C-alpha positions as a Markdown table, in Angstrom:
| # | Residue | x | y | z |
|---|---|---|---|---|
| 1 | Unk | 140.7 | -14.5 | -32.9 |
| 2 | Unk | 143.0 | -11.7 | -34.7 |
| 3 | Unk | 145.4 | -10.2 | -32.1 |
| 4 | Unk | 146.7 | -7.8 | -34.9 |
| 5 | Unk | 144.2 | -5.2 | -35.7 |
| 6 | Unk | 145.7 | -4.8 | -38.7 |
| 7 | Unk | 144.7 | -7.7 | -40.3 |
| 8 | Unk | 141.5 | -7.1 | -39.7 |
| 9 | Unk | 140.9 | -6.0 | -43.3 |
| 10 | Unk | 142.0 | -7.7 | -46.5 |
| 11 | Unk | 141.5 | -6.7 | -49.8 |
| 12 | Unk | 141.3 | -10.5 | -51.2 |
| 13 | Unk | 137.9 | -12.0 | -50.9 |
| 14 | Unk | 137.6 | -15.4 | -48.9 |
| 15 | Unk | 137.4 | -17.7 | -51.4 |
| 16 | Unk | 140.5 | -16.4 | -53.7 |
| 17 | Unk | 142.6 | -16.0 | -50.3 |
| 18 | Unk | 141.8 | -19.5 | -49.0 |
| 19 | Unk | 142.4 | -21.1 | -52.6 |
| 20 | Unk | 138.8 | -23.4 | -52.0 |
| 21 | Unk | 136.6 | -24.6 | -54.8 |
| 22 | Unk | 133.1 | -24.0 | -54.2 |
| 23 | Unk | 130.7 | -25.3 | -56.0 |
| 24 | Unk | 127.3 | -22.4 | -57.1 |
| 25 | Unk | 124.5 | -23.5 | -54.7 |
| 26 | Unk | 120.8 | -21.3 | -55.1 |
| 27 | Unk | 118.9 | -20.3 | -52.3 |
| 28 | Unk | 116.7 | -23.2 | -51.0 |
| 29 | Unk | 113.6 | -21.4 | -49.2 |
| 30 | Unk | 111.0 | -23.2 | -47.6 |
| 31 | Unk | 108.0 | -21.7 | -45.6 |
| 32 | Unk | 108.9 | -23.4 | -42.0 |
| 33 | Unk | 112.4 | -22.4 | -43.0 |
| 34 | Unk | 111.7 | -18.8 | -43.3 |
| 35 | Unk | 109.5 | -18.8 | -41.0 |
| 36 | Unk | 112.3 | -19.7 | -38.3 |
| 37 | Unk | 115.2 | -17.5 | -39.8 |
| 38 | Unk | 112.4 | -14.4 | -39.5 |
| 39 | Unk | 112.3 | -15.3 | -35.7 |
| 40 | Unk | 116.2 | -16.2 | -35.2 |
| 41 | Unk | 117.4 | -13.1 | -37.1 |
| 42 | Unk | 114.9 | -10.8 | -35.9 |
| 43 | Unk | 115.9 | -11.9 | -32.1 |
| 44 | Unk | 119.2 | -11.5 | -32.7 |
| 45 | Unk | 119.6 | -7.8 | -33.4 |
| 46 | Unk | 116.6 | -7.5 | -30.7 |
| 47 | Unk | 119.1 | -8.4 | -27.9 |
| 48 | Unk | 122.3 | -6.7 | -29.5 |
| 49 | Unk | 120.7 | -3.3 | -30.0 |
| 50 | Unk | 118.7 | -0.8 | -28.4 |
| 51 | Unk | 116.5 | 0.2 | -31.4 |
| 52 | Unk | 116.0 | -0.2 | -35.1 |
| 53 | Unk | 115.8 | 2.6 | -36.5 |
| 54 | Unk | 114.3 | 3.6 | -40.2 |
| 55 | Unk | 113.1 | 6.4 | -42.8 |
| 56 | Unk | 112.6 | 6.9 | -46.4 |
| 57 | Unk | 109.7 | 3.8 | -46.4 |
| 58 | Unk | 108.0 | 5.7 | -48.8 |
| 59 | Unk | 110.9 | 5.4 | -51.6 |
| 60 | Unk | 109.9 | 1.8 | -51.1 |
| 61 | Unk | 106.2 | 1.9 | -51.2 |
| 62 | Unk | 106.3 | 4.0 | -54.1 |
| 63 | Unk | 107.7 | 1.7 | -56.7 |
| 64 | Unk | 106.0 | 0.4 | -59.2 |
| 65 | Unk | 104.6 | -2.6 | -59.0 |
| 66 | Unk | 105.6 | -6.1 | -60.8 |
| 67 | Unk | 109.7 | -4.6 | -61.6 |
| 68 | Unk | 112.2 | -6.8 | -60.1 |
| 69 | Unk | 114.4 | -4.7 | -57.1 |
| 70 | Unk | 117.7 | -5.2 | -56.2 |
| 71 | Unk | 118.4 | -3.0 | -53.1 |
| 72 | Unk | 122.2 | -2.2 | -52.0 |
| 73 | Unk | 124.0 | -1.5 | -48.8 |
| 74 | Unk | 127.8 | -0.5 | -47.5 |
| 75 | Unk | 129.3 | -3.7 | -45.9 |
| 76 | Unk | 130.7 | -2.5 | -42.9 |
| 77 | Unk | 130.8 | -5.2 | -40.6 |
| 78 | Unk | 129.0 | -8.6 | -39.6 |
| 79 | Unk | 125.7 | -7.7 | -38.6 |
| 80 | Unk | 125.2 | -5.7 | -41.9 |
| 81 | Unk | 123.4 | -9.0 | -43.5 |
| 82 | Unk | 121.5 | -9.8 | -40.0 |
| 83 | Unk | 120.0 | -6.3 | -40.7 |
| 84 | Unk | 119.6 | -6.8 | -44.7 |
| 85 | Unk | 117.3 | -9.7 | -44.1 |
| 86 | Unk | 115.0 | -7.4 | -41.7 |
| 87 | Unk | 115.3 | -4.8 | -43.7 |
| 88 | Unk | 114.1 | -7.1 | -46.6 |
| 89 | Unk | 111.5 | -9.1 | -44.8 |
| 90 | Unk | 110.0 | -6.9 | -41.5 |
| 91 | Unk | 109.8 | -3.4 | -43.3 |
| 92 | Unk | 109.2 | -4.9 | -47.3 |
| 93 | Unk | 107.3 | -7.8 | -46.5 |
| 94 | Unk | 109.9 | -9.7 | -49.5 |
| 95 | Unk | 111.9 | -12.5 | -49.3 |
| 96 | Unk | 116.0 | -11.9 | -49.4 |
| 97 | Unk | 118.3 | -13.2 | -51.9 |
| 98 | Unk | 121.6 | -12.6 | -50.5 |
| 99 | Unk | 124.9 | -13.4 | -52.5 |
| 100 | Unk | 127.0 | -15.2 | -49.7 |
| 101 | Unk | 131.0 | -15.9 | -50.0 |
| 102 | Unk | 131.8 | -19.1 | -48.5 |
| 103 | Unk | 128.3 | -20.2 | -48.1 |
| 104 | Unk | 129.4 | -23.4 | -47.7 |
| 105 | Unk | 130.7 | -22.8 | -44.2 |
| 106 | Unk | 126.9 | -22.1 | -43.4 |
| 107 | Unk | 124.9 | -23.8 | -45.4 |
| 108 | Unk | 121.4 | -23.7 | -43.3 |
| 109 | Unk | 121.5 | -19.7 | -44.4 |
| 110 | Unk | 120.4 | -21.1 | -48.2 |
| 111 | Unk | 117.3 | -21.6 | -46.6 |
| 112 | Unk | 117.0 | -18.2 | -45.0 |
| 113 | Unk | 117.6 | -16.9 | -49.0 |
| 114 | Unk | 121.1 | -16.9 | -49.2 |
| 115 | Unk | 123.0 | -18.3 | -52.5 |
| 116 | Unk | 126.8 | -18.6 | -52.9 |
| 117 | Unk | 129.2 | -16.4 | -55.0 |
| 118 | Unk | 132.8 | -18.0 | -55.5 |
| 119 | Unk | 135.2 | -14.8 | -56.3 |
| 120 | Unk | 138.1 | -17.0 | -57.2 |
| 121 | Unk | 137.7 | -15.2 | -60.7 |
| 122 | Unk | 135.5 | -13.4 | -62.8 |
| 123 | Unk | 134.6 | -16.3 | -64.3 |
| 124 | Unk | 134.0 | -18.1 | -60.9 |
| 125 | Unk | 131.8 | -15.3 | -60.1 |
| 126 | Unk | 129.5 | -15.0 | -63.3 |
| 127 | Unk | 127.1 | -17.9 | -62.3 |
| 128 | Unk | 126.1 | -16.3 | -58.9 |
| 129 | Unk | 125.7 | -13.2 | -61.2 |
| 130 | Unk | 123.9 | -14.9 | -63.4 |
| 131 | Unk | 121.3 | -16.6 | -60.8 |
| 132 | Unk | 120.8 | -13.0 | -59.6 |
| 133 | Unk | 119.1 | -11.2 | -62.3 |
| 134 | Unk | 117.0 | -14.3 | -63.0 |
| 135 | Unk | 115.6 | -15.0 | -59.6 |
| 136 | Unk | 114.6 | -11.3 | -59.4 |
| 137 | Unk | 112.1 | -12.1 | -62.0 |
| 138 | Unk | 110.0 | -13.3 | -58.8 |
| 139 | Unk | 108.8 | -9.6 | -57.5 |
| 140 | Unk | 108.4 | -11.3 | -54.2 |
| 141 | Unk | 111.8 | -11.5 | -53.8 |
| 142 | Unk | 114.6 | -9.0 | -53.6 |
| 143 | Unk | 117.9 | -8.4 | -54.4 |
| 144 | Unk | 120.1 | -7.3 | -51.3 |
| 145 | Unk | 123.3 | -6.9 | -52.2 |
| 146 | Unk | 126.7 | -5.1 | -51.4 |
| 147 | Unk | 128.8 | -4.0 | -54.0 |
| 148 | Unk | 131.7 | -3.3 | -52.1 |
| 149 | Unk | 132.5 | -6.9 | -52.4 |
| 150 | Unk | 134.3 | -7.5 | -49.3 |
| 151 | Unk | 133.7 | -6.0 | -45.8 |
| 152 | Unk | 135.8 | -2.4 | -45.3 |
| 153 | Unk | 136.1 | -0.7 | -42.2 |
| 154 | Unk | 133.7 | 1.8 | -40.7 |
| 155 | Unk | 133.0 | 5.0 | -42.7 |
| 156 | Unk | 135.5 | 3.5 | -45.5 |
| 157 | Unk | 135.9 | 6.6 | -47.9 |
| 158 | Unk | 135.6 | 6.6 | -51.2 |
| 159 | Unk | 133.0 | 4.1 | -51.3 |
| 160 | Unk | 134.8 | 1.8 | -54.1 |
| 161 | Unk | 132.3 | -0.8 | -55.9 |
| 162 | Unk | 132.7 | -4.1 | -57.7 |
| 163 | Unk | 131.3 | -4.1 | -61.2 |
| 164 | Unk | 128.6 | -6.9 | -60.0 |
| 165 | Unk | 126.0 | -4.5 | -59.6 |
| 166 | Unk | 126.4 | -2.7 | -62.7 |
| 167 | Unk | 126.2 | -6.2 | -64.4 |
| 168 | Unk | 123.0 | -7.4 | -63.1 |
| 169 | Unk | 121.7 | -4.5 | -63.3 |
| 170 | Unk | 122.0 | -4.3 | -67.4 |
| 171 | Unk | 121.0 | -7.7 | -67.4 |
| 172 | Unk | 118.2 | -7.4 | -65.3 |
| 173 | Unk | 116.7 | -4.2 | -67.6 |
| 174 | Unk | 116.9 | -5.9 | -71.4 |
| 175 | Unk | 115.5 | -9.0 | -69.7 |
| 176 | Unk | 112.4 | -7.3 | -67.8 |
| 177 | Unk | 112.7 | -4.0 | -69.6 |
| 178 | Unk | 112.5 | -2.4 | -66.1 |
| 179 | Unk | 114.5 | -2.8 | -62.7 |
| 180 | Unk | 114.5 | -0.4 | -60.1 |
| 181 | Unk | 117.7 | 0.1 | -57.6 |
| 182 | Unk | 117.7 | 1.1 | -54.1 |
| 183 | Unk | 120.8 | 2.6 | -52.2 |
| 184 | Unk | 120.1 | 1.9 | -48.6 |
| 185 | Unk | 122.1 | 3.4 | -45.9 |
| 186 | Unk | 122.8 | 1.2 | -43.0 |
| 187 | Unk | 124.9 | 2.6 | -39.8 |
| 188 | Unk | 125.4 | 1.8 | -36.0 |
| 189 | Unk | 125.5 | 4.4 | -33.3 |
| 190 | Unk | 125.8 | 5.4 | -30.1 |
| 191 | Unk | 123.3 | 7.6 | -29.1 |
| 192 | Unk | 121.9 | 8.3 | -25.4 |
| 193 | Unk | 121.5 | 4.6 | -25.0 |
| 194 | Unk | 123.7 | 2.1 | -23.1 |
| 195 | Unk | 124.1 | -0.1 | -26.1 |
| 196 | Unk | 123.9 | 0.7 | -30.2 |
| 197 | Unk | 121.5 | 1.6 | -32.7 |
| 198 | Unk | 120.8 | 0.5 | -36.3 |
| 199 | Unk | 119.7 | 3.5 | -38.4 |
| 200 | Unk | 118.5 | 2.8 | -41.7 |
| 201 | Unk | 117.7 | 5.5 | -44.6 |
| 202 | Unk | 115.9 | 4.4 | -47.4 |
| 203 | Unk | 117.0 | 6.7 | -50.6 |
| 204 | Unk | 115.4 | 7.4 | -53.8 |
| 205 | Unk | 115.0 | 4.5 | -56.0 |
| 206 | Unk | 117.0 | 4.9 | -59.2 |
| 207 | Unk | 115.4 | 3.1 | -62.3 |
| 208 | Unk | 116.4 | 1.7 | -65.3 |
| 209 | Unk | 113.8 | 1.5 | -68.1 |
| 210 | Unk | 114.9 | -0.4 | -71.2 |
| 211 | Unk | 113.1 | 1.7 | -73.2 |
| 212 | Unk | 115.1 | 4.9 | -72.5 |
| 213 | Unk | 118.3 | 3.5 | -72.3 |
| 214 | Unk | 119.3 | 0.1 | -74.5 |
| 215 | Unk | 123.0 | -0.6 | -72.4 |
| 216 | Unk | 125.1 | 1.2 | -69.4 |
| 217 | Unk | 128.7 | 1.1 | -69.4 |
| 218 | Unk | 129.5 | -1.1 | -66.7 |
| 219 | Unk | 132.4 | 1.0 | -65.3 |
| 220 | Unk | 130.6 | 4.5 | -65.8 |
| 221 | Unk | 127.5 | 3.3 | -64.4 |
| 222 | Unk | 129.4 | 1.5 | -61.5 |
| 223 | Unk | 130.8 | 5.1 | -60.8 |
| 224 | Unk | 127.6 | 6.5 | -60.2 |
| 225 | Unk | 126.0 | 4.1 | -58.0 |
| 226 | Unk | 129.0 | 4.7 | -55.8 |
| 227 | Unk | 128.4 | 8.4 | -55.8 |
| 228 | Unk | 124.9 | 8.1 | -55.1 |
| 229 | Unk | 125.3 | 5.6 | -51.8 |
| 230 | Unk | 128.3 | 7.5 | -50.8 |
| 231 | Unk | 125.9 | 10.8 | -50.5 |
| 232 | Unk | 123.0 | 8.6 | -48.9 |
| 233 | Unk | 125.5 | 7.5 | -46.2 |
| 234 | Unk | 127.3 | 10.9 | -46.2 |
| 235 | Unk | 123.8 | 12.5 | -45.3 |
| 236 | Unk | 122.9 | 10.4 | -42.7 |
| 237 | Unk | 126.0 | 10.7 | -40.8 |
| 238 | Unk | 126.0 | 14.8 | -40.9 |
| 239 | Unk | 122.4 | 14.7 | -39.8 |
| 240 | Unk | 123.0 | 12.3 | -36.9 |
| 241 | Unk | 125.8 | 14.7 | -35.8 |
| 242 | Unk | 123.4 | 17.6 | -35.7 |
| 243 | Unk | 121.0 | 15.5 | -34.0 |
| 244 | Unk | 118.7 | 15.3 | -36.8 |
| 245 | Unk | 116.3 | 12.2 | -36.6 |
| 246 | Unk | 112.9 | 13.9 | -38.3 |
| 247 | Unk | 111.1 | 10.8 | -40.1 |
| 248 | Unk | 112.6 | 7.8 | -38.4 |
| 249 | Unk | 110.6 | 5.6 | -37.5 |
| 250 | Unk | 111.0 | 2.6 | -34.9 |
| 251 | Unk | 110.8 | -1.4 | -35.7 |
| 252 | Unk | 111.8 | -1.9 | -32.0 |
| 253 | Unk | 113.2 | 0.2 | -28.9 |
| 254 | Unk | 114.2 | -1.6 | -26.0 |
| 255 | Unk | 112.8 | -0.4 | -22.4 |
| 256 | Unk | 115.0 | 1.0 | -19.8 |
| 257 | Unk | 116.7 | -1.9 | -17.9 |
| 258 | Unk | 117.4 | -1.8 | -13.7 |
| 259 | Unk | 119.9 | 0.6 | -13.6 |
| 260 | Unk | 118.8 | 3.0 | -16.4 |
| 261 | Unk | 115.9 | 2.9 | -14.6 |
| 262 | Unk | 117.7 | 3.8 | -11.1 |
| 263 | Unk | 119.7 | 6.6 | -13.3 |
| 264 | Unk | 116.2 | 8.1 | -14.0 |
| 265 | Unk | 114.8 | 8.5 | -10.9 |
| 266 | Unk | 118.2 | 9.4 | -9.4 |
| 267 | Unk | 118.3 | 12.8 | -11.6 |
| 268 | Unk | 114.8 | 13.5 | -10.4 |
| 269 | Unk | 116.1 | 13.8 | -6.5 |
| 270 | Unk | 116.7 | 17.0 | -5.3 |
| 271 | Unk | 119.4 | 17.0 | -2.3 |
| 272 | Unk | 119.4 | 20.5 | -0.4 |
| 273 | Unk | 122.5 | 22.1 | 0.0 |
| 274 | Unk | 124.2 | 20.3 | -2.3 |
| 275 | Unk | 123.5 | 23.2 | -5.3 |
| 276 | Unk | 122.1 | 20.3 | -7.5 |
């Protein structure tokens, strides 16, 4: 438990603050195994949440088919991967490879499609980075990443990324020829429920064909991907603050519990006299 809210946020990644060795370990899926992590996960954010929330499906069902996908998120807070693997396996129908830090501290989640990233250094880092851009070869799986690197607070402005993405990225387009990248806005709010929502906005797909481009500078490109999230997210803030929901769909909505329920009927009573 952290008493000071202020160190709530470190710059350091786990693994380089802790001063751990950690050994690369790949996902380890199994069908029974993701079979019970679509269950578990799914039921979790079912009884945190009021609804799930989601548009912009079609930027996904549009792809083309057979090009590896690495999908990326802002990394916001602890559910953010919870909602990743749905977003990955309920609304894509994929299976998630998620680059975990510390994986070793849970390592049941390699079966769920997680694989560990040690950030010690660069060079700690590159077989993760590595493993990445080959496993998306397999166009059942997907990418899901956050280039941030390390969770930020709420809303963080500018949206600063890693070089990571940019990296697989090149690697992944001279080794297929074509990958295609999805920014993914992920948020929770408060709306006329008693408890959260997760509203996610699917934006347009950004792809990288080998044969128009033959290399991306890492930095420049890295630049651009942050732009392009930071406008995603941007947008779907200012339209949730109008009150702007046109095209979301729902996974799940909870129904009114007891009192909600009492609420409802209460405003429907009319007591004479009273000016109500």
């Amino acid at each position: 438990m952290i008493d000071n809210l202020e160190e709530l946020y470190s710059n350091i990644p786990p693994t380089k603050l802790r001063n751990q060795e950690e050994k690369f370990k790949p996902a380890k899926t199994s069908a029974f195994w993701m079979w019970v992590a679509d269950r578990f996960f799914y039921g979790m954010i079912e009884n945190r949440f009021f609804a799930f929330r989601y548009k912009g499906i079609e930027n996904f069902e549009n792809l083309e088919d057979n090009v590896p996908t690495i999908a990326f998120a802002p990394h916001s807070n602890w559910w953010d991967g919870i909602v990743g693997y749905n977003i990955i396996t309920r609304l894509f129908k994929k299976e998630i490879r998620l680059m975990v830090e510390e994986l070793n501290r849970f390592p049941l989640l390699r079966r769920a499609g997680a694989f560990s990233v040690n950030k010690k250094s660069p060079q700690a880092s590159m077989r993760a980075l590595k493993y990445a851009y080959e496993v998306i070869g397999d166009t059942n799986c997907m990418l899901y990443l956050f280039p941030q690197g390390i969770i930020k607070p709420p809303n963080f402005r500018p949206l600063e990324f890693q070089t990571g993405l940019a990296y697989i990225a090149g690697k992944a387009m001279k080794r297929y020829g074509k990958v295609n990248l999805l920014p993914i806005a992920v948020n929770y709010f408060f709306l006329r429920a008693d408890r959260p929502e997760v509203l996610v906005e699917i934006g347009k797909p950004i792809v990288l064909d080998s044969s128009e481009t033959s290399s991306i500078d890492r930095k420049e490109y890295t630049k651009f991907l942050e732009k392009t999230l930071e406008e995603l997210c941007d947008g779907q803030d200012k339209n949730v603050s109008l009150a702007k929901f046109k095209g979301y769909k729902t996974l799940f909505q909870q129904k009114l519990r007891w009192y909600r329920k009492i609420e409802q009927r209460l405003k429907k009573i009319e007591v004479k006299g009273s000016g109500v």
